[in-house]
């Protein structure tokens, strides 16, 4: 049974809890395209989104997931709120907490921000990405997509490529996929990846062909120019020459390998356009699955915390 | 006023003594140290089973005044020092304004005198405003009574300026207490680089950020033939560099903090900023190297780097939280528990590192129990066991990760110039 007040990351989530979310997401997915199936599971619970960083997919996806389950969704426009007057995260959280809110969904540029908020407020906190730490709902929707297409995780080779050191998506996927028995390889330029990542139980390499060989899943990551310092590589042209995935490189993977990306894509940098739009790509399906997974998480947290 | 301390284990490395002795204090001086002193006294302390030490000296505290009185003041910091058994503390210059001129030095001395709890010795900054561009008023500050120079919180990045400072300071026999950190290598790092940082998703600070400046400043100490004291050494690599430098005759001394010999990066689990400091808590093997270096004398001083912060500055996003923890009230029990009970130091060596050696580095007549010396004396019960309770602390700040830890060793008396600042474990001066 899914337990706990918050969803902060996959590092501390059990294998059973992850599978429970994925199974729940399967039944939720039906409701997305059929308004007749939308209901009042959340019984008008309030959901507030606090996005300290920009987002297209995650925020919209959470808002719709909440609405499809009968929640009341409110966005705290961070840039127009008292945050811009210097109010601290904890003070903002404590104020929102007093307004009868059941869920706070936070995205923040700093590692551990969701954890700090969670231990200071009564509401359930869902981490929608914190610094370079975790982005659990993205990893869960990635895992759901893999589960849907490939039927399981045991023995799968999943390769995650690119700007690993800044990627909370890579980290959450690594934590989750390894718990479910997949083999995870992280690959990228030596300045964007650290050998210490092996502590997560993953392979770490800068050899792109070796990494892709026989992969069941090829996941690209956006190069996060906004988080970089000290020039980890000379320029994007060199990056795409060495680490960009084109259809030639993709041949090293299994023929029906899934091509995934959490978005937003830098077209022509991480992937060439014919890979993004090619037959192996499930990038747009991932987005739909994101709504289902977030519905599942809201429902399970709601049921696990009847007293809040 | 006569005070007689009877039957304690007198540990006095400066006089090469460790035996059961009596000490007679008359007014502010130690009048007699002998086997059995029979004298009428106004007050007698039965010190049987206790350690009687020269008052502890801390080369490295931040009392935040002037400028950051909401964190700590000279008075509240002095209270914490007394409760920790310290009779003399040296306070770092990173205040607002920076202690870079004789006016601020006089202000600190005045505040310390008004508090009158322990000896507070101001440290002047190396460069004006700690900006690393030009020398502070070092000579005028020396006249006003600073005990040392430091840029603590950062390094003087311009090697030429640092070299000049070392040569200039030597004229006044002022030790330089050197914070070693290259900010271009620290980058956005929040904790020690390594598996734990990878696990936590926090940017790492590699050992080289400390070691490149350790190496640089020992080279400068050698070329200028002046002494250098390295603050809060945290890495195995620094220890190796210091050992090598000592072998070739560089006049280098070094200190370690209780948190670096007690904790390691694996203790960071929940983004609790009470584990955030500079330098960061390092790996287990670094910690072992620090303990060994204390044991073999490569590191000769234990300093607290007492760094008080307001609750708001710690209960926040880890990346926004300020560096440092308080340490005065936990230093002796941690050193006794981890280093003496742990078999790294004898009680004699502990007193060297917490009193005799710091006095030697400062070049002051303290850190000894010689007849005729000012009566700065600390008495501790090495066998008292208890659990550290943050609520019991008298520092204005509460930022410590040591709450709840089981320790052995309790300060009972802190005697400053013959007067009781702490008596029977209770603060006598406020």
XYZ file of C-alpha atoms in Angstrom:
738
model
C 0.000 0.000 0.000
C 1.333 3.427 -0.941
C 2.391 5.317 2.186
C 3.866 8.662 3.171
C 2.863 12.311 3.126
C 5.038 13.472 0.259
C 6.546 12.356 -3.018
C 10.037 13.830 -2.992
C 12.022 11.391 -5.074
C 12.524 7.829 -6.205
C 15.630 7.452 -4.054
C 13.459 6.730 -1.047
C 10.485 5.079 -2.788
C 10.129 1.288 -2.603
C 9.851 -0.968 -5.636
C 6.290 -1.880 -4.612
C 5.242 1.756 -4.347
C 6.652 2.487 -7.800
C 4.732 -0.455 -9.317
C 1.576 0.633 -7.519
C 1.856 4.074 -9.131
C 2.487 2.559 -12.580
C -0.480 0.181 -12.275
C -2.734 2.980 -11.074
C -1.561 5.145 -13.995
C -2.761 2.458 -16.402
C -6.348 2.786 -15.212
C -6.057 6.577 -15.083
C -4.919 6.838 -18.681
C -8.371 5.881 -19.966
C -9.877 8.967 -18.373
C -7.691 11.416 -20.232
C -9.475 11.271 -23.578
C -12.920 10.544 -22.206
C -14.446 13.374 -20.153
C -17.275 11.082 -19.061
C -14.798 9.084 -17.002
C -13.504 12.080 -15.073
C -14.792 12.023 -11.487
C -14.501 13.431 -7.998
C -11.775 11.202 -6.607
C -10.073 14.170 -4.937
C -13.358 15.497 -3.594
C -12.573 19.169 -4.265
C -9.192 19.029 -2.540
C -7.037 22.050 -3.228
C -3.846 21.780 -5.187
C -1.406 24.674 -5.392
C 1.489 24.711 -7.813
C 4.607 26.647 -6.827
C 6.938 26.838 -9.805
C 10.142 28.711 -9.088
C 11.436 27.585 -12.481
C 9.783 27.656 -15.869
C 7.825 24.690 -17.151
C 5.527 23.828 -20.023
C 4.774 20.142 -19.701
C 5.033 19.431 -15.991
C 2.878 22.273 -14.718
C 0.120 21.898 -17.310
C 0.181 18.164 -16.807
C -0.240 18.481 -13.035
C -2.999 21.067 -13.366
C -4.981 18.904 -15.781
C -4.378 15.766 -13.709
C -5.801 17.558 -10.675
C -8.798 18.882 -12.617
C -9.599 15.491 -14.206
C -9.867 14.043 -10.667
C -12.117 16.780 -9.300
C -9.516 18.832 -7.463
C -9.369 22.601 -7.225
C -6.156 23.745 -8.881
C -4.509 27.079 -8.204
C -1.161 28.302 -9.472
C 0.947 30.582 -7.318
C 2.486 32.748 -10.006
C 5.882 32.848 -8.359
C 7.205 35.753 -10.415
C 4.180 37.919 -9.528
C 3.950 36.752 -5.890
C 5.619 38.005 -2.714
C 8.556 35.786 -3.595
C 9.698 38.698 -5.730
C 9.578 40.833 -2.552
C 12.020 38.443 -0.929
C 9.648 36.129 0.944
C 11.420 32.898 1.862
C 10.332 29.514 0.571
C 9.337 28.371 4.039
C 7.307 31.503 4.777
C 5.529 31.208 1.425
C 4.824 27.549 2.158
C 3.508 28.235 5.662
C 1.101 30.849 4.303
C -0.252 28.648 1.531
C -0.524 25.830 4.067
C -3.050 27.838 6.081
C -5.444 28.213 3.136
C -6.854 24.702 3.308
C -4.494 23.240 0.783
C -4.031 19.502 0.475
C -1.276 19.361 -2.128
C 1.670 21.587 -2.894
C 3.509 20.887 -6.098
C 6.891 22.542 -6.157
C 9.554 23.066 -8.749
C 12.666 24.843 -7.535
C 16.143 25.561 -8.850
C 17.783 24.296 -5.666
C 18.478 20.742 -4.601
C 16.543 19.702 -1.506
C 14.002 22.556 -1.727
C 11.047 20.150 -1.869
C 12.360 18.292 1.194
C 12.788 21.545 3.121
C 9.239 22.630 2.206
C 7.828 19.203 3.072
C 9.186 19.176 6.589
C 7.827 22.646 7.280
C 4.232 22.294 6.030
C 1.248 20.105 6.782
C 0.219 19.600 3.140
C 1.405 16.769 0.904
C 4.373 17.990 -1.112
C 5.054 16.645 -4.580
C 8.448 17.383 -6.041
C 8.185 18.599 -9.632
C 11.958 18.968 -9.905
C 14.508 20.305 -7.405
C 17.858 21.606 -8.637
C 20.112 18.816 -9.793
C 18.504 16.301 -7.458
C 15.277 14.581 -8.574
C 12.285 14.889 -10.854
C 10.313 11.865 -9.711
C 7.121 12.354 -11.727
C 9.122 12.661 -14.958
C 10.975 9.430 -14.177
C 7.712 7.705 -13.309
C 6.150 8.713 -16.613
C 9.293 7.546 -18.415
C 9.080 4.266 -16.566
C 5.382 3.979 -17.301
C 6.114 4.465 -21.004
C 8.751 1.722 -20.929
C 6.392 -0.539 -18.983
C 3.616 0.077 -21.495
C 5.759 -0.693 -24.552
C 8.159 -3.317 -23.286
C 6.060 -4.980 -20.594
C 8.571 -4.823 -17.754
C 12.045 -3.791 -16.648
C 14.032 -6.873 -15.712
C 17.261 -7.023 -17.720
C 16.464 -4.067 -19.972
C 19.372 -1.889 -21.042
C 18.475 1.772 -20.649
C 20.984 4.337 -21.795
C 20.648 7.958 -20.730
C 22.712 10.380 -22.785
C 23.967 13.902 -22.443
C 24.140 16.495 -19.703
C 24.097 13.984 -16.856
C 25.646 16.093 -14.115
C 22.863 18.679 -14.239
C 20.067 16.209 -14.800
C 17.511 15.453 -12.137
C 15.683 13.350 -14.720
C 18.684 11.047 -15.165
C 19.062 10.670 -11.423
C 15.411 9.866 -10.735
C 15.319 7.415 -13.625
C 18.484 5.750 -12.361
C 17.126 5.365 -8.836
C 13.825 3.969 -10.089
C 14.928 1.776 -12.980
C 17.625 0.055 -10.952
C 15.130 -0.807 -8.229
C 13.019 -2.531 -10.891
C 15.895 -4.574 -12.307
C 16.937 -2.601 -15.390
C 20.571 -1.896 -16.256
C 21.223 1.805 -16.585
C 24.115 3.366 -18.482
C 24.807 7.077 -18.197
C 26.826 8.477 -21.076
C 28.121 11.941 -21.820
C 31.236 14.099 -22.146
C 33.604 13.651 -19.196
C 32.939 17.213 -18.031
C 29.184 16.581 -17.814
C 29.313 13.286 -15.942
C 31.059 12.176 -12.769
C 32.419 8.754 -11.848
C 30.836 9.270 -8.424
C 27.475 8.593 -10.118
C 28.430 4.906 -9.984
C 27.312 5.137 -6.347
C 23.774 4.969 -7.780
C 24.489 1.543 -9.224
C 24.785 2.682 -12.833
C 27.415 2.317 -15.536
C 29.182 5.539 -16.412
C 30.917 6.077 -19.747
C 31.929 8.640 -22.323
C 31.905 6.050 -25.118
C 28.682 6.768 -26.959
C 28.693 3.761 -29.308
C 29.416 1.305 -26.503
C 26.660 2.866 -24.464
C 24.051 2.605 -27.222
C 24.974 -0.937 -28.286
C 21.986 -3.249 -27.855
C 20.064 -0.686 -25.829
C 16.335 -1.234 -25.303
C 15.785 2.419 -24.455
C 17.735 5.471 -25.620
C 16.888 8.505 -23.550
C 18.298 11.907 -24.502
C 18.607 14.813 -22.130
C 18.493 18.474 -22.893
C 21.801 20.272 -22.630
C 21.091 22.700 -19.799
C 22.942 25.754 -20.953
C 21.379 27.756 -18.101
C 23.042 25.641 -15.413
C 26.513 25.460 -16.901
C 29.632 27.176 -15.704
C 33.259 26.918 -16.725
C 32.429 25.746 -20.285
C 32.078 21.957 -20.062
C 32.377 21.640 -23.860
C 33.601 24.013 -26.584
C 30.329 24.642 -28.453
C 27.070 22.999 -29.501
C 28.424 22.088 -32.921
C 31.164 19.986 -31.351
C 28.693 18.553 -28.856
C 26.288 17.384 -31.548
C 29.167 15.965 -33.600
C 30.376 13.850 -30.685
C 27.229 13.188 -28.661
C 24.242 13.987 -30.850
C 22.180 10.947 -31.810
C 21.459 10.544 -35.517
C 19.894 7.613 -37.346
C 23.312 6.057 -38.037
C 24.190 5.888 -34.356
C 20.723 4.655 -33.483
C 21.377 1.497 -35.546
C 23.656 0.260 -32.771
C 20.621 0.005 -30.468
C 18.046 -2.773 -30.732
C 15.818 -2.329 -33.818
C 12.675 -1.570 -31.802
C 14.457 0.456 -29.136
C 12.432 3.307 -27.644
C 13.726 6.832 -28.242
C 12.740 9.078 -25.358
C 13.339 12.650 -24.229
C 11.863 14.603 -21.295
C 11.679 17.812 -23.340
C 12.169 20.519 -24.200
C 14.369 19.231 -27.028
C 17.199 21.271 -28.539
C 16.563 19.981 -32.065
C 19.806 19.103 -33.806
C 21.823 19.105 -30.574
C 20.865 16.007 -28.569
C 18.906 14.312 -31.372
C 18.622 15.034 -35.077
C 15.100 15.846 -36.228
C 14.674 12.556 -38.078
C 15.343 10.715 -34.809
C 12.921 12.915 -32.846
C 10.187 12.356 -35.424
C 11.216 8.802 -36.388
C 9.484 5.466 -35.876
C 11.293 4.655 -32.623
C 10.355 7.927 -30.966
C 7.773 7.899 -28.178
C 8.503 11.459 -27.083
C 4.933 12.680 -27.586
C 3.420 9.585 -25.958
C 5.500 10.350 -22.886
C 3.654 13.621 -22.467
C 0.245 11.941 -22.424
C 1.483 9.319 -19.991
C 2.653 12.161 -17.770
C -0.928 13.193 -17.117
C -1.894 9.624 -16.220
C 1.038 9.172 -13.859
C 0.338 12.465 -12.093
C -3.335 11.519 -11.701
C -2.215 8.254 -10.150
C 0.126 10.017 -7.714
C -2.529 12.523 -6.624
C -5.045 9.710 -6.066
C -2.631 7.523 -4.099
C -1.396 10.374 -1.904
C -4.998 11.452 -1.310
C -5.929 7.954 -0.172
C -2.788 7.566 1.942
C -3.482 10.779 3.867
C -7.175 10.783 4.827
C -6.611 13.024 7.857
C -5.036 15.953 6.065
C 41.417 36.245 47.586
C 42.910 32.771 47.780
C 41.655 29.790 45.793
C 43.014 26.295 46.417
C 42.509 23.514 43.851
C 43.163 20.233 45.647
C 44.116 16.802 44.378
C 43.430 17.191 40.638
C 45.345 15.637 37.788
C 47.344 18.648 36.655
C 48.013 18.357 32.932
C 50.452 21.105 31.954
C 52.438 20.297 28.806
C 54.181 23.677 28.798
C 55.922 22.600 32.010
C 56.118 18.960 30.960
C 53.881 17.917 33.868
C 51.088 15.400 34.253
C 50.583 14.407 37.889
C 48.367 14.833 40.921
C 49.085 18.272 42.346
C 47.514 21.146 44.250
C 47.346 24.655 42.854
C 47.100 27.818 44.932
C 45.734 30.916 43.219
C 46.201 34.258 44.925
C 44.167 37.056 43.348
C 44.734 36.818 39.599
C 47.953 34.756 39.620
C 48.998 31.181 40.126
C 50.996 31.427 43.317
C 52.070 27.866 43.926
C 51.885 24.428 42.264
C 52.965 21.604 44.550
C 52.285 18.110 45.841
C 50.342 19.028 48.927
C 49.596 22.628 49.724
C 48.270 23.333 53.213
C 47.019 26.910 53.223
C 44.005 28.655 54.488
C 42.022 29.607 51.404
C 38.825 31.555 50.804
C 37.656 28.800 48.542
C 38.712 25.188 48.039
C 37.874 23.095 44.971
C 38.134 19.369 45.442
C 39.468 18.275 42.049
C 39.966 14.605 42.761
C 39.384 12.556 39.626
C 39.285 15.739 37.557
C 41.664 17.218 34.996
C 43.178 20.576 35.873
C 44.376 22.228 32.668
C 45.719 25.575 31.590
C 42.694 27.509 30.323
C 41.698 26.308 26.843
C 42.533 28.620 23.934
C 40.604 28.782 20.665
C 42.411 30.368 17.736
C 39.306 30.471 15.601
C 35.885 31.834 16.555
C 33.366 34.178 14.940
C 31.619 36.448 17.416
C 29.826 38.421 14.667
C 30.119 41.791 16.407
C 30.060 44.439 15.036
C 27.435 43.942 12.359
C 25.704 40.617 12.844
C 24.505 40.853 16.433
C 21.407 38.784 15.660
C 23.676 35.749 15.237
C 25.962 36.266 18.242
C 27.577 39.071 20.222
C 30.914 39.291 21.953
C 29.049 38.839 25.220
C 26.974 35.793 24.202
C 29.960 34.245 22.448
C 32.067 34.797 25.563
C 29.460 32.921 27.599
C 29.650 29.987 25.203
C 33.442 30.074 25.390
C 33.405 29.981 29.176
C 30.936 27.060 29.221
C 33.248 25.238 26.833
C 36.256 25.713 29.109
C 37.898 28.411 26.993
C 39.615 31.258 28.808
C 40.966 32.868 25.637
C 39.426 33.056 22.166
C 40.572 34.778 18.994
C 37.773 36.309 16.962
C 37.888 36.450 13.200
C 37.657 39.784 11.376
C 34.792 39.041 8.950
C 32.417 41.402 10.721
C 30.577 44.444 9.350
C 32.603 46.608 9.170
C 35.522 44.272 8.675
C 38.146 44.404 11.412
C 40.753 45.973 9.146
C 41.674 49.062 11.222
C 42.514 50.018 14.787
C 39.092 51.563 15.471
C 37.301 48.250 15.071
C 40.039 46.548 17.108
C 39.453 48.988 19.955
C 35.681 48.457 19.708
C 36.048 44.680 20.033
C 38.420 45.032 22.963
C 35.994 47.413 24.693
C 33.031 45.072 24.198
C 35.065 42.108 25.439
C 36.184 44.005 28.505
C 32.633 45.063 29.310
C 31.482 41.460 29.018
C 34.428 40.434 31.187
C 33.792 36.706 30.855
C 36.835 35.423 28.939
C 39.822 36.959 27.132
C 38.784 37.930 23.611
C 41.654 38.690 21.257
C 40.765 40.399 17.968
C 42.235 39.165 14.695
C 42.796 41.741 11.961
C 42.050 41.126 8.309
C 44.960 40.715 5.901
C 43.468 42.963 3.244
C 41.338 46.062 3.476
C 37.665 45.071 3.605
C 38.794 41.494 2.961
C 38.722 42.400 -0.714
C 42.134 40.949 -1.491
C 43.349 44.151 -3.131
C 45.513 46.068 -0.647
C 46.910 45.453 2.844
C 44.899 46.470 5.924
C 46.349 48.845 8.512
C 48.404 45.992 9.899
C 50.901 48.024 11.887
C 48.282 50.249 13.505
C 46.138 47.212 14.331
C 49.167 45.526 15.852
C 49.646 48.519 18.130
C 45.956 48.396 19.066
C 46.319 44.778 20.120
C 45.398 42.242 17.454
C 46.773 38.770 18.074
C 46.962 37.582 14.464
C 45.948 38.234 10.867
C 43.432 36.278 8.848
C 41.141 36.509 5.854
C 39.013 33.675 7.213
C 36.088 32.783 5.001
C 38.284 33.054 1.940
C 41.859 33.093 0.723
C 43.854 36.078 -0.484
C 43.795 34.990 -4.110
C 46.519 37.336 -5.313
C 49.685 35.379 -4.433
C 51.843 38.509 -4.636
C 49.701 40.320 -2.072
C 49.721 37.250 0.190
C 53.497 37.083 0.003
C 53.776 40.756 0.930
C 51.390 40.256 3.836
C 53.511 37.405 5.164
C 56.685 39.455 4.978
C 55.060 42.544 6.473
C 53.312 40.632 9.299
C 56.592 39.050 10.351
C 57.858 42.500 11.407
C 55.141 42.560 14.061
C 55.461 38.850 14.888
C 51.796 38.423 13.917
C 50.850 34.889 12.949
C 48.759 34.480 9.803
C 45.788 32.151 10.195
C 45.179 30.990 6.675
C 41.818 29.886 5.250
C 42.729 27.790 2.211
C 40.180 27.700 -0.589
C 40.267 28.395 -4.311
C 36.750 29.588 -5.191
C 37.143 28.660 -8.861
C 37.435 25.028 -7.751
C 34.710 25.253 -5.109
C 32.389 26.586 -7.812
C 28.755 26.083 -6.877
C 29.692 23.154 -4.628
C 27.550 22.592 -1.558
C 29.155 19.560 0.078
C 32.138 17.267 -0.341
C 32.437 15.904 -3.885
C 32.011 12.160 -3.957
C 29.469 9.382 -3.795
C 27.369 11.058 -1.122
C 27.070 14.262 -3.159
C 26.144 12.186 -6.212
C 23.522 10.444 -4.120
C 22.116 13.685 -2.736
C 22.142 15.566 -6.037
C 24.229 18.369 -4.549
C 27.141 19.914 -6.423
C 30.444 18.752 -4.967
C 33.495 20.560 -3.591
C 36.619 18.596 -4.422
C 39.617 18.281 -2.101
C 41.794 20.205 -4.548
C 39.946 23.449 -3.739
C 41.699 23.386 -0.353
C 44.933 21.702 -1.356
C 46.074 24.089 -4.095
C 46.101 26.994 -1.621
C 47.666 24.864 1.141
C 50.488 24.073 -1.276
C 50.790 27.641 -2.534
C 50.938 29.259 0.889
C 53.480 26.774 2.243
C 55.662 27.566 -0.759
C 55.309 31.278 0.075
C 56.104 30.589 3.748
C 59.254 28.860 2.621
C 60.348 31.536 0.183
C 59.737 34.320 2.728
C 61.000 32.220 5.657
C 57.952 33.244 7.705
C 55.507 31.093 9.674
C 52.058 30.154 8.398
C 49.174 28.596 10.331
C 46.667 26.676 8.222
C 43.058 26.832 9.400
C 40.563 23.948 9.539
C 42.470 21.371 7.490
C 40.003 18.849 6.090
C 41.650 16.586 3.497
C 44.133 13.716 3.453
C 45.965 15.473 0.632
C 46.520 18.592 2.749
C 47.898 16.420 5.554
C 50.416 14.864 3.154
C 51.437 18.289 1.846
C 51.926 19.604 5.398
C 54.036 16.582 6.368
C 56.255 17.061 3.333
C 56.627 20.780 4.008
C 57.592 20.167 7.634
C 60.251 17.726 6.482
C 61.874 20.405 4.392
C 61.723 22.880 7.248
C 58.766 25.090 6.388
C 57.442 26.873 9.488
C 53.915 25.558 9.146
C 51.373 24.741 11.820
C 47.840 23.513 11.272
C 44.513 23.117 13.001
C 41.557 20.763 12.731
C 38.003 21.317 13.950
C 35.895 18.963 16.067
C 33.391 18.591 13.221
C 36.045 17.495 10.758
C 37.454 14.856 13.085
C 33.992 13.727 14.270
C 31.702 13.760 11.238
C 31.980 12.923 7.546
C 29.971 13.540 4.384
C 27.987 10.345 4.875
C 26.310 11.996 7.861
C 24.470 14.335 5.466
C 21.117 12.727 4.779
C 18.238 15.135 4.748
C 19.488 18.495 3.432
C 19.958 19.595 7.042
C 22.093 22.721 6.717
C 23.540 22.211 10.183
C 25.910 19.911 8.312
C 26.967 22.634 5.900
C 30.286 24.371 6.450
C 33.464 25.458 4.674
C 35.502 23.411 4.211
C 32.789 20.765 3.935
C 32.609 17.520 5.896
C 34.883 15.230 3.915
C 34.992 11.491 3.289
C 35.599 8.856 5.932
C 39.165 8.376 4.740
C 39.862 12.113 4.935
C 38.486 12.102 8.471
C 40.789 9.228 9.385
C 43.758 11.131 7.922
C 42.868 14.156 10.090
C 42.687 11.973 13.195
C 46.045 10.404 12.357
C 47.577 13.817 11.711
C 46.371 14.991 15.130
C 47.804 11.830 16.632
C 51.252 12.106 15.052
C 51.545 15.862 15.547
C 51.239 16.946 11.908
C 48.231 18.967 13.085
C 49.059 20.620 16.398
C 45.910 22.613 17.199
C 42.213 21.937 17.697
C 40.104 25.013 16.880
C 36.335 25.223 16.829
C 35.627 27.610 13.948
C 32.624 28.562 16.089
C 30.326 30.069 13.440
C 26.940 31.129 14.801
C 24.020 31.729 12.450
C 20.384 32.650 12.917
C 17.783 29.871 12.588
C 16.431 31.385 9.356
C 19.886 31.173 7.818
C 19.970 27.406 8.343
C 16.321 26.294 8.078
C 16.107 26.997 4.351
C 17.220 25.622 0.997
C 20.622 23.923 1.490
C 22.146 26.042 -1.262
C 21.005 29.277 0.413
C 22.063 28.234 3.909
C 25.175 29.902 5.281
C 28.325 27.972 6.097
C 29.378 27.020 9.590
C 28.340 25.618 12.941
C 28.791 26.637 16.553
C 31.471 24.686 18.385
C 32.661 26.229 21.631
C 30.386 24.279 23.959
C 30.995 20.911 22.316
C 34.705 21.066 21.510
C 36.180 19.549 24.673
C 33.633 16.713 25.033
C 33.995 15.807 21.336
C 37.786 15.893 21.470
C 37.767 13.779 24.610
C 35.207 11.316 23.248
C 36.527 10.934 19.711
C 40.269 11.478 20.141
C 41.164 10.493 23.709
C 38.611 7.707 24.201
C 39.181 6.737 20.573
C 42.879 6.201 21.220
C 44.264 8.952 18.981
C 45.482 11.318 21.720
C 46.604 11.085 25.319
C 45.062 13.614 27.702
C 48.447 15.353 27.679
C 48.388 15.716 23.891
C 44.798 16.947 24.053
C 45.834 19.789 26.361
C 48.754 20.587 24.072
C 46.387 20.973 21.150
C 43.724 22.936 22.994
C 45.926 25.222 25.078
C 49.733 25.001 25.021
C 50.180 24.947 21.230
C 47.693 27.722 20.418
C 49.484 29.916 22.988
C 52.800 29.108 21.357
C 51.489 30.061 17.908
C 50.149 33.368 19.251
C 53.389 33.958 21.143
C 51.554 34.822 24.367
C 52.338 33.823 27.943
C 49.270 31.631 28.350
C 48.560 27.954 27.996
C 50.652 27.068 31.046
C 50.209 26.590 34.776
C 53.524 28.131 35.785
C 53.867 29.831 39.141
C 53.518 33.548 38.553
C 51.345 33.164 35.449
C 47.880 34.655 35.174
C 45.420 32.165 36.641
C 43.562 30.963 33.526
C 42.564 27.450 34.560
C 40.019 24.936 33.280
C 38.834 21.964 35.285
C 36.946 19.115 33.611
C 35.476 15.789 34.598
C 36.743 13.422 31.885
C 34.349 10.660 32.937
C 31.046 12.532 33.029
C 28.768 11.087 30.339
C 25.785 12.897 28.915
C 23.738 13.577 25.821
C 24.283 16.948 24.142
C 21.125 19.067 24.374
C 21.034 22.084 22.082
C 18.536 23.783 24.391
C 21.144 23.819 27.180
C 23.569 25.864 25.115
C 24.221 29.475 26.017
C 25.379 30.655 22.596
C 22.808 32.881 20.929
C 22.827 30.474 17.997
C 21.677 26.871 17.870
C 23.220 25.742 14.601
C 24.910 22.491 15.520
C 24.488 18.939 14.264
C 25.664 17.483 17.581
C 22.354 17.617 19.483
C 21.477 14.146 20.745
C 25.019 12.853 20.591
C 26.318 10.855 23.547
C 29.639 12.259 24.809
C 32.077 11.901 27.658
C 33.828 14.840 29.318
C 32.298 17.892 30.960
C 33.703 21.302 31.803
C 33.186 22.096 35.495
C 35.271 25.219 36.115
C 36.508 27.985 33.858
C 38.722 30.324 35.842
C 39.800 33.502 34.066
C 42.433 35.652 35.773
C 41.573 34.028 39.093
C 37.829 34.687 38.752
C 35.179 32.034 38.215
C 33.428 32.401 34.888
C 32.030 28.889 35.236
C 31.657 27.186 38.598
C 30.462 23.622 39.042
C 29.247 23.590 35.431
C 27.191 26.764 35.831
C 27.779 30.111 34.184
C 28.667 32.660 36.887
C 29.027 35.740 34.728
C 26.429 37.011 32.343
